[in-house]
PDB file of C-alpha atoms in Angstrom:
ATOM      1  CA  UNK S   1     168.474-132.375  13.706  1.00  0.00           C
ATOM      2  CA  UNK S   2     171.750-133.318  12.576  1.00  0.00           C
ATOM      3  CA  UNK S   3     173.951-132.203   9.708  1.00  0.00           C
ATOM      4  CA  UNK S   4     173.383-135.094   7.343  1.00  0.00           C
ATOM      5  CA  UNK S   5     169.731-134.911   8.400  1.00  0.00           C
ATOM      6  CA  UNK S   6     169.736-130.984   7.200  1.00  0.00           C
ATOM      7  CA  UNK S   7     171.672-131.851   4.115  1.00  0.00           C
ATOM      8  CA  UNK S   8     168.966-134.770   3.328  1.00  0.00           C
ATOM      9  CA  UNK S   9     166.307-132.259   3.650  1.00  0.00           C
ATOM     10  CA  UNK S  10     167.843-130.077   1.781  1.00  0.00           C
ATOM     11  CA  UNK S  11     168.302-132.088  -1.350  1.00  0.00           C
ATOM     12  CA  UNK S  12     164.838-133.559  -0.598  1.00  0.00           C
ATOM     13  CA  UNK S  13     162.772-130.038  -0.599  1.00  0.00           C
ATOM     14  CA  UNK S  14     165.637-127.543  -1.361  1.00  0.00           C
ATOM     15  CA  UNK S  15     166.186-128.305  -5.017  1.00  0.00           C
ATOM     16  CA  UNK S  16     169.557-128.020  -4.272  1.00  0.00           C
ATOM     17  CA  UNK S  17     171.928-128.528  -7.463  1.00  0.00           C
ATOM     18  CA  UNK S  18     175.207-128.892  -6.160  1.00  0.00           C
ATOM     19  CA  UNK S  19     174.578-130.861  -3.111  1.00  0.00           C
ATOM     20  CA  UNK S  20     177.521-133.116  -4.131  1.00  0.00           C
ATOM     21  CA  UNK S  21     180.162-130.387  -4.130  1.00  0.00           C
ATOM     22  CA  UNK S  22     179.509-129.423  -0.295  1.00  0.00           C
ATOM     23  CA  UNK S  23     180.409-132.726   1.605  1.00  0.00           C
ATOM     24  CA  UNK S  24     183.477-133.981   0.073  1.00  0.00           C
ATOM     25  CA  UNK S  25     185.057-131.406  -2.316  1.00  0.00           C
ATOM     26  CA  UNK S  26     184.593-128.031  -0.955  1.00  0.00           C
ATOM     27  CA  UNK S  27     187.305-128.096   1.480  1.00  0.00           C
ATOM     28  CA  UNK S  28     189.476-130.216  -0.961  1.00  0.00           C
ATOM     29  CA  UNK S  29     189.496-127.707  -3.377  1.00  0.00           C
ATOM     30  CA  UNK S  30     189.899-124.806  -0.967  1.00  0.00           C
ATOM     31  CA  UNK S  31     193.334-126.355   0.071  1.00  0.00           C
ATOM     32  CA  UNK S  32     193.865-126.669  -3.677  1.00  0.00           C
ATOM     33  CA  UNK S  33     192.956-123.346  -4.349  1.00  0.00           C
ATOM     34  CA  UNK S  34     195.382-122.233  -1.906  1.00  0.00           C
ATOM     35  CA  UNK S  35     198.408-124.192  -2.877  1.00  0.00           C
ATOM     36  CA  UNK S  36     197.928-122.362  -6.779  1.00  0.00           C
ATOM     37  CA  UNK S  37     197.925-118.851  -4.699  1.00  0.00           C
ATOM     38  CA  UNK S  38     201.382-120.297  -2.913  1.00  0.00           C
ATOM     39  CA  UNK S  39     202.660-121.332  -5.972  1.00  0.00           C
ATOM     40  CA  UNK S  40     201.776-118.068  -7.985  1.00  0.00           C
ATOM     41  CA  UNK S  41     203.726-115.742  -5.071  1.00  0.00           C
ATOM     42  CA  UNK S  42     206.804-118.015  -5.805  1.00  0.00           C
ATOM     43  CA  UNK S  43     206.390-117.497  -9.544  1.00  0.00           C
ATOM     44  CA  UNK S  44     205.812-113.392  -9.396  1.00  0.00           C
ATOM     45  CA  UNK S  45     209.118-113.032  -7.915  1.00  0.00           C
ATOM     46  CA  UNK S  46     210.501-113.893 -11.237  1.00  0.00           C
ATOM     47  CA  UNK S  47     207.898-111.205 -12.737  1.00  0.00           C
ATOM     48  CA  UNK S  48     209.779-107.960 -13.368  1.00  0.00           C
ATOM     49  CA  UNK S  49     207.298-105.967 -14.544  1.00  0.00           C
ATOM     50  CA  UNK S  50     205.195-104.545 -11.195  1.00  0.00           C
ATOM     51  CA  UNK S  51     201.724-104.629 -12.614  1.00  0.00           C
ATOM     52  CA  UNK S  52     202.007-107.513 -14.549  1.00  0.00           C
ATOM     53  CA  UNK S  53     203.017-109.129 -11.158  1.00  0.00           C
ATOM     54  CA  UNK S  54     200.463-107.728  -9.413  1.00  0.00           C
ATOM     55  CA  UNK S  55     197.597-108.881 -11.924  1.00  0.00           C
ATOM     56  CA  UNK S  56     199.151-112.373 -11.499  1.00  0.00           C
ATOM     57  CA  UNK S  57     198.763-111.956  -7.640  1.00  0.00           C
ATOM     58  CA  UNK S  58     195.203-110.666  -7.988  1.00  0.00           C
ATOM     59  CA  UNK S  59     194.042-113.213 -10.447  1.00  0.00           C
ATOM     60  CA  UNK S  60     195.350-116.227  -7.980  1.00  0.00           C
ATOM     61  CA  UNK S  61     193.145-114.541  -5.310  1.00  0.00           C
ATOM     62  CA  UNK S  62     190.037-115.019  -7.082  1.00  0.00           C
ATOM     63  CA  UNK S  63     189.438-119.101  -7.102  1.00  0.00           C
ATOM     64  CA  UNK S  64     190.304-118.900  -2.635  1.00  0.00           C
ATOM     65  CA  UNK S  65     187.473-115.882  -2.586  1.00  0.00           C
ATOM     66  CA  UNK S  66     184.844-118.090  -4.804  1.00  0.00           C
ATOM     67  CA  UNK S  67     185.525-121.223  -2.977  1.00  0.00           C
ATOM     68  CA  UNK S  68     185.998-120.279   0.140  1.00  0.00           C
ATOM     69  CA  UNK S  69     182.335-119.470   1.605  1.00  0.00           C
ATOM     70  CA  UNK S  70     181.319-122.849   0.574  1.00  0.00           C
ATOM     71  CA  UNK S  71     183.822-124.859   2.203  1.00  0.00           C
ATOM     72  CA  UNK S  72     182.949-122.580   5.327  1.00  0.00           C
ATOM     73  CA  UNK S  73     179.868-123.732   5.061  1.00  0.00           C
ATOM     74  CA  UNK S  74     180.958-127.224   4.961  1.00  0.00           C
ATOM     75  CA  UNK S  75     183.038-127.202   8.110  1.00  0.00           C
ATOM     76  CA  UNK S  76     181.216-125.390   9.872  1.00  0.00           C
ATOM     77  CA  UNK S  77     177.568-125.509   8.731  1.00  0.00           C
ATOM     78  CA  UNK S  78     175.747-124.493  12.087  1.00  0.00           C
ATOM     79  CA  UNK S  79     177.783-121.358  12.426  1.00  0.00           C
ATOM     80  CA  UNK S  80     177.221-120.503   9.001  1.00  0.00           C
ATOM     81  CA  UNK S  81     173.323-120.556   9.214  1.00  0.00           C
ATOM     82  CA  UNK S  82     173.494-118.526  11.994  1.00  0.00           C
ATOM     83  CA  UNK S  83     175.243-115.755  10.013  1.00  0.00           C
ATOM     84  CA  UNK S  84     172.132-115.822   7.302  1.00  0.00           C
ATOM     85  CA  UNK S  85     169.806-115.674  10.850  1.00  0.00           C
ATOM     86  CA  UNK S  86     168.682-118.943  10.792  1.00  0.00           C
ATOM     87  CA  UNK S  87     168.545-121.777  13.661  1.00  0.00           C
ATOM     88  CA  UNK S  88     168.866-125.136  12.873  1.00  0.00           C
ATOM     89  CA  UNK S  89     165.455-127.365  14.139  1.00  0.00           C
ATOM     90  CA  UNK S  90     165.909-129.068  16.804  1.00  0.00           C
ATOM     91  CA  UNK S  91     163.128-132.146  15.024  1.00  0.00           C
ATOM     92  CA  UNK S  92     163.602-132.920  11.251  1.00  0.00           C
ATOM     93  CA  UNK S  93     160.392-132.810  11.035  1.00  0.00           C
ATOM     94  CA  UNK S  94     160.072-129.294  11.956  1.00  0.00           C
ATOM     95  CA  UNK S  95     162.061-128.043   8.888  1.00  0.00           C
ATOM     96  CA  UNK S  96     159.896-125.631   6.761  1.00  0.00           C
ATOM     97  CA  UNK S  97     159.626-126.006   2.962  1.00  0.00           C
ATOM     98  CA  UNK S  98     160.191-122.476   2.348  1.00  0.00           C
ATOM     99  CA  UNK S  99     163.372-122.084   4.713  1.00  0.00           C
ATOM    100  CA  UNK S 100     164.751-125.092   2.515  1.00  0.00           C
ATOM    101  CA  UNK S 101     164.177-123.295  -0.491  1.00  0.00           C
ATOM    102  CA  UNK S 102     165.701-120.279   0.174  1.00  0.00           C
ATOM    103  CA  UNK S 103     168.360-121.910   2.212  1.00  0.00           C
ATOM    104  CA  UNK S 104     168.851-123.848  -1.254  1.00  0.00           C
ATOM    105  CA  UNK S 105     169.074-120.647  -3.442  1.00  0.00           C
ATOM    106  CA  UNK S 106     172.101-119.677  -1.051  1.00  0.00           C
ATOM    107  CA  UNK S 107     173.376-122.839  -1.502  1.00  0.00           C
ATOM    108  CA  UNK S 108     173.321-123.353  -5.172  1.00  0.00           C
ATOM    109  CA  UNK S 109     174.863-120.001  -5.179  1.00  0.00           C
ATOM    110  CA  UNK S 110     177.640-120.795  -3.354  1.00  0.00           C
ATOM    111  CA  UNK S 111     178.476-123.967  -4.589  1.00  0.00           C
ATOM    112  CA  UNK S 112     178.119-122.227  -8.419  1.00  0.00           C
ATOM    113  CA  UNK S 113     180.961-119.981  -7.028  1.00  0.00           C
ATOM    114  CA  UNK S 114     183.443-122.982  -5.961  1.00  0.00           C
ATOM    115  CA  UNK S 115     182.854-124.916  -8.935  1.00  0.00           C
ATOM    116  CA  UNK S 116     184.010-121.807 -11.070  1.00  0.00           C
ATOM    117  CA  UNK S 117     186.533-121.149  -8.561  1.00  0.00           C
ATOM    118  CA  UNK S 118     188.043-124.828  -8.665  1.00  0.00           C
ATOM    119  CA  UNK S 119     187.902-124.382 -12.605  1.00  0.00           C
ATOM    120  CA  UNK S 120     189.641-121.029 -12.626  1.00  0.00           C
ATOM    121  CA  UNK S 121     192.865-123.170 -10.848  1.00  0.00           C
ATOM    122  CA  UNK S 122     193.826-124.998 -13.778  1.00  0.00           C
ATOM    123  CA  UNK S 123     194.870-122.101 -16.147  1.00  0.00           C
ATOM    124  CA  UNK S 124     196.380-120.554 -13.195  1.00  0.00           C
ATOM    125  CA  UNK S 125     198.593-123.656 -12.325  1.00  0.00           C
ATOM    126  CA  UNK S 126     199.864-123.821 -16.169  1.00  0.00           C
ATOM    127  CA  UNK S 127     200.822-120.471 -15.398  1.00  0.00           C
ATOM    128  CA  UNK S 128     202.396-120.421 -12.981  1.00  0.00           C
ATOM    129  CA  UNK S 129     204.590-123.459 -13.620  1.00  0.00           C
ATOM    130  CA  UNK S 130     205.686-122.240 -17.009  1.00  0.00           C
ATOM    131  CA  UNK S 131     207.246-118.701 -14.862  1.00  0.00           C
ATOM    132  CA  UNK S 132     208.321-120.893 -11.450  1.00  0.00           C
ATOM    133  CA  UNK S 133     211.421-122.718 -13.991  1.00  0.00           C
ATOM    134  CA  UNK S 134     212.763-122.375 -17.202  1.00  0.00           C
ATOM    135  CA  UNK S 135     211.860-125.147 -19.812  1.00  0.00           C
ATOM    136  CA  UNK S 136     214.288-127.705 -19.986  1.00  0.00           C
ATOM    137  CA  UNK S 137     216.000-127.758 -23.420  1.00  0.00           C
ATOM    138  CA  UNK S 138     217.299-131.616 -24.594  1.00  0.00           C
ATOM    139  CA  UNK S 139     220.910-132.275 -23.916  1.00  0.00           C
ATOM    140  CA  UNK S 140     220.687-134.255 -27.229  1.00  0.00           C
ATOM    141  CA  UNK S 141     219.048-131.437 -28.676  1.00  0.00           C
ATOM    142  CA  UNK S 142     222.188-128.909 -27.312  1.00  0.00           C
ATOM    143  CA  UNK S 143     225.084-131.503 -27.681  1.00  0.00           C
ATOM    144  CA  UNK S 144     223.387-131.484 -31.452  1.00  0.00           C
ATOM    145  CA  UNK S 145     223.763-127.947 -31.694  1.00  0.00           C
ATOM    146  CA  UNK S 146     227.443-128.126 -30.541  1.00  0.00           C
ATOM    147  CA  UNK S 147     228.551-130.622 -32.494  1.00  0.00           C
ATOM    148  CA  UNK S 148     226.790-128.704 -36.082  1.00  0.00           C
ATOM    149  CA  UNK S 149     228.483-125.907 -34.449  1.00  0.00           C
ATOM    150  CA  UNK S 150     231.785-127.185 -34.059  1.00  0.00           C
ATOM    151  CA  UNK S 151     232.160-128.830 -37.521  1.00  0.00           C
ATOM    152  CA  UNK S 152     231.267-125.338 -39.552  1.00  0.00           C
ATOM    153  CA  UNK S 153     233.363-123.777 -37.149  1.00  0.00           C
ATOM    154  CA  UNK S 154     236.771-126.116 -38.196  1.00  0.00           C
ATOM    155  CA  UNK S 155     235.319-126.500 -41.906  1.00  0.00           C
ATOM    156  CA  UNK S 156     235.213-122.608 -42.712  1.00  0.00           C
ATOM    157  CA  UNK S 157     237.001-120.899 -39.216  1.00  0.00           C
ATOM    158  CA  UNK S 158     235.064-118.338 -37.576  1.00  0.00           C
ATOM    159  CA  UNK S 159     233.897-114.930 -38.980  1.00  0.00           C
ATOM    160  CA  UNK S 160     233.686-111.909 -36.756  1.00  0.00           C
ATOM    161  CA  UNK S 161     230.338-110.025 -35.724  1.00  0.00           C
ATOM    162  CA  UNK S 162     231.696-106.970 -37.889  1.00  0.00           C
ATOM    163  CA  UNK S 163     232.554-109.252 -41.046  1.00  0.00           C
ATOM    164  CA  UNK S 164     236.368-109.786 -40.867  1.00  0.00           C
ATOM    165  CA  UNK S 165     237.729-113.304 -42.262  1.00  0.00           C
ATOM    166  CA  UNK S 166     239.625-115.957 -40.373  1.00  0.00           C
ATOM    167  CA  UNK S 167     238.910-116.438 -36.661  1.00  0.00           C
ATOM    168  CA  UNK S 168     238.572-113.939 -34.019  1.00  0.00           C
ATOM    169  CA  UNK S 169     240.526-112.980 -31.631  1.00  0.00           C
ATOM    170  CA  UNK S 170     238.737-114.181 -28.026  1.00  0.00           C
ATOM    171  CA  UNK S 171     240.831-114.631 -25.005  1.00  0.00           C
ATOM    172  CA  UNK S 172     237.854-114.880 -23.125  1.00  0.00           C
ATOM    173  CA  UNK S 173     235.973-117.019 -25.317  1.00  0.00           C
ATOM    174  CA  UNK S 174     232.693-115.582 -28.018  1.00  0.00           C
ATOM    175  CA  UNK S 175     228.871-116.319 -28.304  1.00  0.00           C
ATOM    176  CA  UNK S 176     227.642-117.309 -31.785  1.00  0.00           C
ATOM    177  CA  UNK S 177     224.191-115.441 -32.084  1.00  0.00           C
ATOM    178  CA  UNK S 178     221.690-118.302 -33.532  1.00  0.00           C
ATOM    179  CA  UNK S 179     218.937-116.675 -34.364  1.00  0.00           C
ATOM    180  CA  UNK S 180     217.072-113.044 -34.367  1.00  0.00           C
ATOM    181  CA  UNK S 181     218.557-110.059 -36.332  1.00  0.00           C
ATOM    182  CA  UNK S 182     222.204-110.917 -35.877  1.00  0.00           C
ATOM    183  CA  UNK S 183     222.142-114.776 -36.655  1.00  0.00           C
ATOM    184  CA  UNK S 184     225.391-116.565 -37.537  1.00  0.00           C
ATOM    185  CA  UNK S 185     227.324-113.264 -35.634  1.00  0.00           C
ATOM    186  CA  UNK S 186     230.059-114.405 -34.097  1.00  0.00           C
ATOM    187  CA  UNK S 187     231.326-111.734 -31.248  1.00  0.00           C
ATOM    188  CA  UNK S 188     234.368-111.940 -29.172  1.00  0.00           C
ATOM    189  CA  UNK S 189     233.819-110.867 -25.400  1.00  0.00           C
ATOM    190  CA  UNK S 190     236.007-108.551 -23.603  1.00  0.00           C
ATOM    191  CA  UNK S 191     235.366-107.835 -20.096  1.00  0.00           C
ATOM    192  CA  UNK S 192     232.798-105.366 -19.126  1.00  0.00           C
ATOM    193  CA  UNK S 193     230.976-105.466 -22.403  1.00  0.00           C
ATOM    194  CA  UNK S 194     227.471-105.036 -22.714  1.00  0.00           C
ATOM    195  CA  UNK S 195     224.879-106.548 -24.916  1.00  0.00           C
ATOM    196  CA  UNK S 196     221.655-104.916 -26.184  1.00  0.00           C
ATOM    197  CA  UNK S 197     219.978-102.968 -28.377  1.00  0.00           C
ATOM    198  CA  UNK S 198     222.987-100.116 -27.361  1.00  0.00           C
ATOM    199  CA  UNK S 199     225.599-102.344 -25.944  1.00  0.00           C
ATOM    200  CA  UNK S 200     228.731-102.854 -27.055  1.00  0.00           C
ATOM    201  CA  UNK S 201     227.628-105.739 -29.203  1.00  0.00           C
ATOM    202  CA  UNK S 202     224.666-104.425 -30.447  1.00  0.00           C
ATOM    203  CA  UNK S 203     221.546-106.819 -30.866  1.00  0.00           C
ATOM    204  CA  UNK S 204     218.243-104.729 -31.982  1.00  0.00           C
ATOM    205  CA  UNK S 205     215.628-107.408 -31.880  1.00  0.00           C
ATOM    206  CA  UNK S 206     212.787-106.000 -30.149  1.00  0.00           C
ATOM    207  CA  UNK S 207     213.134-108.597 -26.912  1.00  0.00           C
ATOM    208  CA  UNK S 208     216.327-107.144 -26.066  1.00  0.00           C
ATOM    209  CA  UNK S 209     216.636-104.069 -24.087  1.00  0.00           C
ATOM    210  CA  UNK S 210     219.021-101.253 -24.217  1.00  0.00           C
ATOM    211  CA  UNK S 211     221.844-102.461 -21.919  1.00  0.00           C
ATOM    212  CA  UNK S 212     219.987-105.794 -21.322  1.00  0.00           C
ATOM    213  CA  UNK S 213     223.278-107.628 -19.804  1.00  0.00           C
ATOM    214  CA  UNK S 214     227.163-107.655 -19.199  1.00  0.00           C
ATOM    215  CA  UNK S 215     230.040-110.187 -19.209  1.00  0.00           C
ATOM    216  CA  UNK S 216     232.218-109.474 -16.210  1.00  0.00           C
ATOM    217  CA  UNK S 217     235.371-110.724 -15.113  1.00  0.00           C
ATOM    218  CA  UNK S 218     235.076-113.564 -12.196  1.00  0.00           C
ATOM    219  CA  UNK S 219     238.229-114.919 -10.486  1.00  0.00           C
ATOM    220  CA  UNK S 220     239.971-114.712 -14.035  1.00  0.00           C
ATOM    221  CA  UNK S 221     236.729-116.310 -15.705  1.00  0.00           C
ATOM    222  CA  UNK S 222     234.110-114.700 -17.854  1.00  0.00           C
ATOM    223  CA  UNK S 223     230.897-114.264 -16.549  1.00  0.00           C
ATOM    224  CA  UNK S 224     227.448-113.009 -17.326  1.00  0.00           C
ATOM    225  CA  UNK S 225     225.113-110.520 -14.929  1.00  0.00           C
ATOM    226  CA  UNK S 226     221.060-109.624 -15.766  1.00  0.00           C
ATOM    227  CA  UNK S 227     221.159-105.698 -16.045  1.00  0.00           C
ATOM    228  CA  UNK S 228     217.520-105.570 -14.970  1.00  0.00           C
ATOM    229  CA  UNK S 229     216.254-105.956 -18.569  1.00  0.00           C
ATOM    230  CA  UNK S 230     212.204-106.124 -19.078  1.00  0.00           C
ATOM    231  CA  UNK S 231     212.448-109.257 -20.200  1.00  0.00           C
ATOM    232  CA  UNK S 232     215.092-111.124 -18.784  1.00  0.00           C
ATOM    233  CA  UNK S 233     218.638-113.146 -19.151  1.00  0.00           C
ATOM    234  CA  UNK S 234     218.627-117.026 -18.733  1.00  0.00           C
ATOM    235  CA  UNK S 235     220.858-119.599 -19.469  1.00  0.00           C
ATOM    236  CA  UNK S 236     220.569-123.451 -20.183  1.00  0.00           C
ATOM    237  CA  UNK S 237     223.600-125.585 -19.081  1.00  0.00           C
ATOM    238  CA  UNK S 238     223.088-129.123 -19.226  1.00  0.00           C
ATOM    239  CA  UNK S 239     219.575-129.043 -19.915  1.00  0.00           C
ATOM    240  CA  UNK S 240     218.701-127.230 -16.802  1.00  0.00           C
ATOM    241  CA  UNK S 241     217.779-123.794 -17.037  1.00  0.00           C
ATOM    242  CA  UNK S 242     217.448-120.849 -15.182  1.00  0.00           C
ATOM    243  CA  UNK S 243     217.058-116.891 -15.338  1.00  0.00           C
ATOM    244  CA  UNK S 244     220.014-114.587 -13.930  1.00  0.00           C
ATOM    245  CA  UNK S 245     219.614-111.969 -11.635  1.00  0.00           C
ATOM    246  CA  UNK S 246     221.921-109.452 -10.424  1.00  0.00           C
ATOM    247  CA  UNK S 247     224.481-111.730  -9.659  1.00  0.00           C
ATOM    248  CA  UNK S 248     227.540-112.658 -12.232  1.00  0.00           C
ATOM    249  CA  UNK S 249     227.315-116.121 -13.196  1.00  0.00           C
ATOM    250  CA  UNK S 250     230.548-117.794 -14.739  1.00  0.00           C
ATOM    251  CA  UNK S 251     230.241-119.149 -18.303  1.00  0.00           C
ATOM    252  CA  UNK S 252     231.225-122.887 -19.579  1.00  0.00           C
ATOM    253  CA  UNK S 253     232.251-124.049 -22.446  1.00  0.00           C
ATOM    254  CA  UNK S 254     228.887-124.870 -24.378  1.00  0.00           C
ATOM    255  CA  UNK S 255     226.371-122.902 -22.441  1.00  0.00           C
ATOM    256  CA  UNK S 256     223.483-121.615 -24.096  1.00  0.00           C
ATOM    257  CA  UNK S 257     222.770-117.846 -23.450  1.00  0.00           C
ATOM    258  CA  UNK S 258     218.751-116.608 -23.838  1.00  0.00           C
ATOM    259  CA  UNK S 259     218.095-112.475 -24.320  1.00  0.00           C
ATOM    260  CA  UNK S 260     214.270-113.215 -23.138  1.00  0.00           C
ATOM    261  CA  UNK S 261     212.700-116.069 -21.739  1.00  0.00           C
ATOM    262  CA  UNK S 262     213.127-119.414 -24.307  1.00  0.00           C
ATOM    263  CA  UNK S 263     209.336-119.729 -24.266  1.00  0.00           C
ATOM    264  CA  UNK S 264     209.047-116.815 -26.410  1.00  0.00           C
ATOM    265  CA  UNK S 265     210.229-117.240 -30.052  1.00  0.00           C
ATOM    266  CA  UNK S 266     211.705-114.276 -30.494  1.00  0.00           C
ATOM    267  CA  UNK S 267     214.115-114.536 -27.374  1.00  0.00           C
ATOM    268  CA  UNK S 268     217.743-114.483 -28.806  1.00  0.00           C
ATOM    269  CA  UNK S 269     219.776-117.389 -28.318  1.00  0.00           C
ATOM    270  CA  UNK S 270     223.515-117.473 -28.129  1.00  0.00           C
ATOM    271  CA  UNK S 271     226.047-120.565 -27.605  1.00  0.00           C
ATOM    272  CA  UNK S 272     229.145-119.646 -25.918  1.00  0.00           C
ATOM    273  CA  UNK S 273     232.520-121.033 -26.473  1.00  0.00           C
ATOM    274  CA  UNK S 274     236.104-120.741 -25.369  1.00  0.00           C
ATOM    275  CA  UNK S 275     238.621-119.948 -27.817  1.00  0.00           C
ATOM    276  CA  UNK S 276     240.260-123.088 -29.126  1.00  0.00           C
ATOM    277  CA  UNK S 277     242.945-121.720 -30.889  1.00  0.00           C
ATOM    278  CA  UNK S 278     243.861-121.617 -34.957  1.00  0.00           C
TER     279      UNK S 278
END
């Protein structure tokens, strides 16, 4: 008795319901299934939080463990009858209606499992996509924001974070805070300052952690290092985006600064600007 044979029999006696997932789609969508869990470990590393990286782990596990004993059974279905105790016939003919029927009860089972499994993937992928990079913001949209920036800045001059008139004194260049508790603050950065919630400039929006991140001197050049804040320090130059680690990162002219990830509406955004003079 051959495999299509048993499968024939199967769908003739078996009542078999997903007979159409076994042949062509169960290993398919085990591969699948396994290039979301590869995709999810890449996106956890950018997960600080341990459990929360752990439940994305565990949850990516799930569709591999539901799909997988069906596409078992579809590469290797002799060896996988012989697990449940049963022989193949050697004659089609010899195939008992009840051994169908229970053979289709396991089958239906399993294939209910990959379907689910298969279905579980696509929330998972949109997931894990929207940790793996940082959205790209518009360089219209940020050469927009520059140029608004730029004209209020020559029309009025620049105010200080603490309220004093004129413009401020910044050797090393400012951020203008856009939005969140402190929006329109202008503050002037001085090597080894921190921002946060009890930094040296002090932003208290919930997103923002206590010492969240610090602008360090590179080679004569500003820069900006990640303090291991919960949720994170990115930045968006060019409209390409990324989230800083441990490691200082100089700052251009123009770059946009994120306390919290720029999916979140609450994350605090910040444009950062050299000192052009009076």
């Amino acid at each position: 008795m051959t495999e299509f044979e048993f499968w024939q029999k199967i769908k003739e006696m078996g009542q078999i319901t997903y007979d159409w997932w076994y042949p062509t789609i169960a290993l398919p969508a085990l591969i699948w299934a396994l290039s979301i869990l590869f995709l999810a470990i890449f996106a956890a590393r950018k997960i600080k939080k341990v459990h929360n990286r752990f439940l994305t782990l565990f949850l990516s596990t799930i569709p591999v463990l539901l799909i997988f004993p069906s596409a078992y059974i579809a590469s290797t279905l002799k060896s996988a009858l012989n697990r449940v105790g049963y022989s193949m016939p050697t004659n089609a003919n010899d195939f008992a209606r009840n051994d169908a029927i229970v053979l289709g009860n396991y089958l239906n089972t399993f294939g209910l499992w990959g379907v689910l499994g298969i279905t579980l993937t696509l929330p998972l992928l949109l997931t894990s996509l929207s940790r793996s990079e940082v959205p790209v913001i518009s360089p219209a949209i940020r050469n927009a924001t520059k140029t608004i920036t730029n004209i209020a800045t020559r029309a009025f001059g620049r105010r200080g974070g603490a309220g004093g008139g004129g413009r401020i004194n910044a050797p090393y260049g400012s951020v203008t805070i856009n939005n969140g508790s402190r929006k329109g603050s202008i503050e002037a950065l001085r090597p080894d300052f921190t921002i946060g919630s009890k930094g040296d400039i002090q932003v208290s929006d919930v997103i923002v952690s206590r010492t969240h991140a610090k602008f360090v001197l590179e080679e004569n050049q500003i820069a900006v290092v990640d303090l291991g804040s919960t949720n994170g320090t990115f930045l968006v130059r060019d409209g390409q985006g990324f989230m800083l680690d441990g490691q200082p990162v100089p700052l251009e002219h123009g770059d946009m600064l994120y306390l919290g990830d720029p999916n979140q509406d609450n994350a605090v955004e910040m444009l950062f600007e050299f000192n052009t003079g009076a």
